[in-house]
Every structure is written in structure tokens, then in C-alpha cells.
PDB file of C-alpha atoms in Angstrom:
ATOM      1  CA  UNK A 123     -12.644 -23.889 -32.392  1.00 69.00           C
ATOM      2  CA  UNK A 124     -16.002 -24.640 -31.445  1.00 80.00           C
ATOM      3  CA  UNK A 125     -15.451 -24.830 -27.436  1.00 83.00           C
ATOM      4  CA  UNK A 126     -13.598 -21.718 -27.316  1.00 84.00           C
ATOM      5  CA  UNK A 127     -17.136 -19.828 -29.509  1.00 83.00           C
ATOM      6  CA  UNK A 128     -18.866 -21.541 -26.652  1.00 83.00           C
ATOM      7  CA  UNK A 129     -17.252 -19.887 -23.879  1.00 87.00           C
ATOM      8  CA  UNK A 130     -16.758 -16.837 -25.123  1.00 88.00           C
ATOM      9  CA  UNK A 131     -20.185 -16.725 -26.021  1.00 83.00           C
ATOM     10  CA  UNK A 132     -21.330 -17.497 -22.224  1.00 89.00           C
ATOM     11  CA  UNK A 133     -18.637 -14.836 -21.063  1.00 91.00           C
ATOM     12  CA  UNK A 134     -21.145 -12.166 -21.408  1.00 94.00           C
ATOM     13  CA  UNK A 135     -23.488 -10.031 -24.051  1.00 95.00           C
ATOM     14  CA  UNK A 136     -20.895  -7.305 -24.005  1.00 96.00           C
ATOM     15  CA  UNK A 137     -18.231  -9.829 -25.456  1.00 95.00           C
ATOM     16  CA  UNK A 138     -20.566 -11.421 -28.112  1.00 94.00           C
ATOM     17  CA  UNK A 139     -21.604  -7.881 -28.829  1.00 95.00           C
ATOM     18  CA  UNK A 140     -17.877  -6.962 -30.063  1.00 96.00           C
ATOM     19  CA  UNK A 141     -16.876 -10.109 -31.508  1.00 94.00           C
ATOM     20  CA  UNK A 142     -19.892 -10.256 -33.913  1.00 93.00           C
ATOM     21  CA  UNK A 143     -19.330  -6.887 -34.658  1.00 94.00           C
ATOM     22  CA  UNK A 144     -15.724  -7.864 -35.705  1.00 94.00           C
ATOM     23  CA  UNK A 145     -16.561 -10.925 -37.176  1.00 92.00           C
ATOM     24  CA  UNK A 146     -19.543  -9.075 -39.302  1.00 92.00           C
ATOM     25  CA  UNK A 147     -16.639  -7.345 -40.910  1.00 87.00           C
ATOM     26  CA  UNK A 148     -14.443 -10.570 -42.296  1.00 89.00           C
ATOM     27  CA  UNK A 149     -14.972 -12.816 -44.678  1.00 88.00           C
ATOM     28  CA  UNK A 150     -11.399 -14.951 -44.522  1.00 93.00           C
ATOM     29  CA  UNK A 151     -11.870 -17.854 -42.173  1.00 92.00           C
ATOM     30  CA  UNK A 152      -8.374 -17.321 -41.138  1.00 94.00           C
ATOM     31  CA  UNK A 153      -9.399 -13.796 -39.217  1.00 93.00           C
ATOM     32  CA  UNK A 154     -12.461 -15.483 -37.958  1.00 91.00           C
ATOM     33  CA  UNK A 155     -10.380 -18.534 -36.429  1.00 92.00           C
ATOM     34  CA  UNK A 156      -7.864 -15.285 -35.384  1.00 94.00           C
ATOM     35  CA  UNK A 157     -10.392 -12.543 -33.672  1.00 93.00           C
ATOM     36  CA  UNK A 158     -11.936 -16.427 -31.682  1.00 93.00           C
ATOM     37  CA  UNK A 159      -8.254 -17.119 -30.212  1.00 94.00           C
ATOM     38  CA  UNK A 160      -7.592 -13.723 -29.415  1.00 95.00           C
ATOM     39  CA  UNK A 161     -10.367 -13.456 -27.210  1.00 95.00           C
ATOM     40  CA  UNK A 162      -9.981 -16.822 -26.147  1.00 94.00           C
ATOM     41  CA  UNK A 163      -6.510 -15.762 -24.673  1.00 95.00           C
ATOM     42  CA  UNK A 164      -8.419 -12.904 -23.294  1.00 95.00           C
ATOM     43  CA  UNK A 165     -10.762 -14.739 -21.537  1.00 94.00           C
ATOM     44  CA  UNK A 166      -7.914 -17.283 -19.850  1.00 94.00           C
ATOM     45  CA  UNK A 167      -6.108 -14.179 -18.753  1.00 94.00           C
ATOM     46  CA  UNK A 168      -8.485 -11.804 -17.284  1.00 93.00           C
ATOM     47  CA  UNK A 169     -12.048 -14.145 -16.965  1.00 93.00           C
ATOM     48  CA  UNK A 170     -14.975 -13.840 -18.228  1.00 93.00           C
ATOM     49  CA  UNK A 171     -16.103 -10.799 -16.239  1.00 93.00           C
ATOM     50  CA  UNK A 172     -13.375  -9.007 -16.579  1.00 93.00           C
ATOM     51  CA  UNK A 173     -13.723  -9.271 -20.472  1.00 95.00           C
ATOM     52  CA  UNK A 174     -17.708  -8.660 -20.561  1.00 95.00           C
ATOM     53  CA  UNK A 175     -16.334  -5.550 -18.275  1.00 94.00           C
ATOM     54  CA  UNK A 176     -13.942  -4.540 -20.688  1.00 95.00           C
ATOM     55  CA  UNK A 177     -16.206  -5.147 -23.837  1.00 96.00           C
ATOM     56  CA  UNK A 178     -18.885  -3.073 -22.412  1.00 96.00           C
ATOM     57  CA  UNK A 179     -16.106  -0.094 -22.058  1.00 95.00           C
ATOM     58  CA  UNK A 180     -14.834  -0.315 -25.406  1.00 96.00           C
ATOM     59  CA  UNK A 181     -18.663  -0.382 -26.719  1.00 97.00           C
ATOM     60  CA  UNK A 182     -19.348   2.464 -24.169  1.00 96.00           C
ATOM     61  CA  UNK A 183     -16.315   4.528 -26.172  1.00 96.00           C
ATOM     62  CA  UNK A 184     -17.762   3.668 -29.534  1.00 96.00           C
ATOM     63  CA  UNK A 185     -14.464   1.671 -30.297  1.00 95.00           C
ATOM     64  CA  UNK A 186     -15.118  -2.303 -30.701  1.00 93.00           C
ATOM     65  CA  UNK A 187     -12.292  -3.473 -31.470  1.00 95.00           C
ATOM     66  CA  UNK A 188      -9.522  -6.116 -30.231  1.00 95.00           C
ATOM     67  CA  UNK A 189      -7.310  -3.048 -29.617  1.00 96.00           C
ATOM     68  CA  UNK A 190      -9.168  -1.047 -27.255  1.00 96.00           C
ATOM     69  CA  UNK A 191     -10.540  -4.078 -25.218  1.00 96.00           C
ATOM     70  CA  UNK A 192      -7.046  -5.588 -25.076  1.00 95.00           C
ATOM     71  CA  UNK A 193      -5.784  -1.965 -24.235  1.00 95.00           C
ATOM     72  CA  UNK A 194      -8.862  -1.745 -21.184  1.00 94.00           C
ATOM     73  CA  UNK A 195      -7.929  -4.903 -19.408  1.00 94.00           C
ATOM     74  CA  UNK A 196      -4.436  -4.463 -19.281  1.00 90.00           C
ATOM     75  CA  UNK A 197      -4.158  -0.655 -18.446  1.00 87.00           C
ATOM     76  CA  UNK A 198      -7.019  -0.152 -16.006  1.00 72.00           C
ATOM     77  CA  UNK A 199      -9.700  -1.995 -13.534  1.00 63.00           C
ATOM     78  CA  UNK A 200     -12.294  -2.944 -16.025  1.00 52.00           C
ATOM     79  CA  UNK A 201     -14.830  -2.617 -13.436  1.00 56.00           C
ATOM     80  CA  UNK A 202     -14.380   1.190 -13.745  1.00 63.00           C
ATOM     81  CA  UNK A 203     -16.654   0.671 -16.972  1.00 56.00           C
ATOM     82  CA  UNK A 204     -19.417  -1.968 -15.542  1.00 55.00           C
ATOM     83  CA  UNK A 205     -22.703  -0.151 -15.193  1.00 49.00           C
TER      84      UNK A 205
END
């Protein structure tokens, strides 16, 4: 949905960074509405800085995907990966 693009969007540059990357590589607006929720839920669980923390990690380790975020915020402090 539109409101959830919205604020994920202000959640930080790290988190647009990896969800345009992800959504650069769709084209079925069924992933695109997907990839959006996902990191909705995200962002309800852990916050918005928490995310952008985790985001920046997972760009930091050259791996930007839903995986590696989801894997950052729920096996360490993402903070360990804020610069």
C-alpha cells in the first residue's frame, strides 16, 4: 500500500537503499506488494532505526536482501552496524 511506501521510505536511506535495490529486480506486482509488507512488518517490529541500522549492515556486507536484514535484527543489536 501506499502508507506503508511512505513510512518505510521515511525509516531511513539505508532502508530505501535495499528495497529499491530489491524492487529494481521484479517486475510481478505481486513481489513488489510482497518485499513492501515484509518490510512493513519489519518496521512494526523492530522501528525504524533499528531497520535503517540493520539495512546499512546488510549493505555494509554486500548482501541486500530481505534475508540478511531479517537475519541482522533478529540475531544481533543492529546498532553494532550504525556508523
Amino acid at each position: 500500500s501506499k502508507v506503508a511506501q511512505l513510512a518505510l521510505e521515511r525509516a531511513g536511506p539505508s532502508v530505501l537503499e535495499i528495497i529499491k535495490g530489491l524492487l529494481g529486480e521484479i517486475t510481478s506486482p505481486e513481489q513488489h506488494e510482497n518485499i513492501i509488507h515484509h518490510f512493513s512488518e519489519l518496521l512494526s517490529k523492530h522501528g525504524g532505526e533499528n531497520l535503517d541500522a540493520a539495512c546499512e549492515g546488510a549493505l555494509m556486507l554486500r548482501i541486500g536482501t530481505l534475508e540478511c536484514v531479517t537475519s541482522i535484527l533478529e540475531s544481533t543489536d543492529p546498532t553494532d552496524f550504525a556508523t
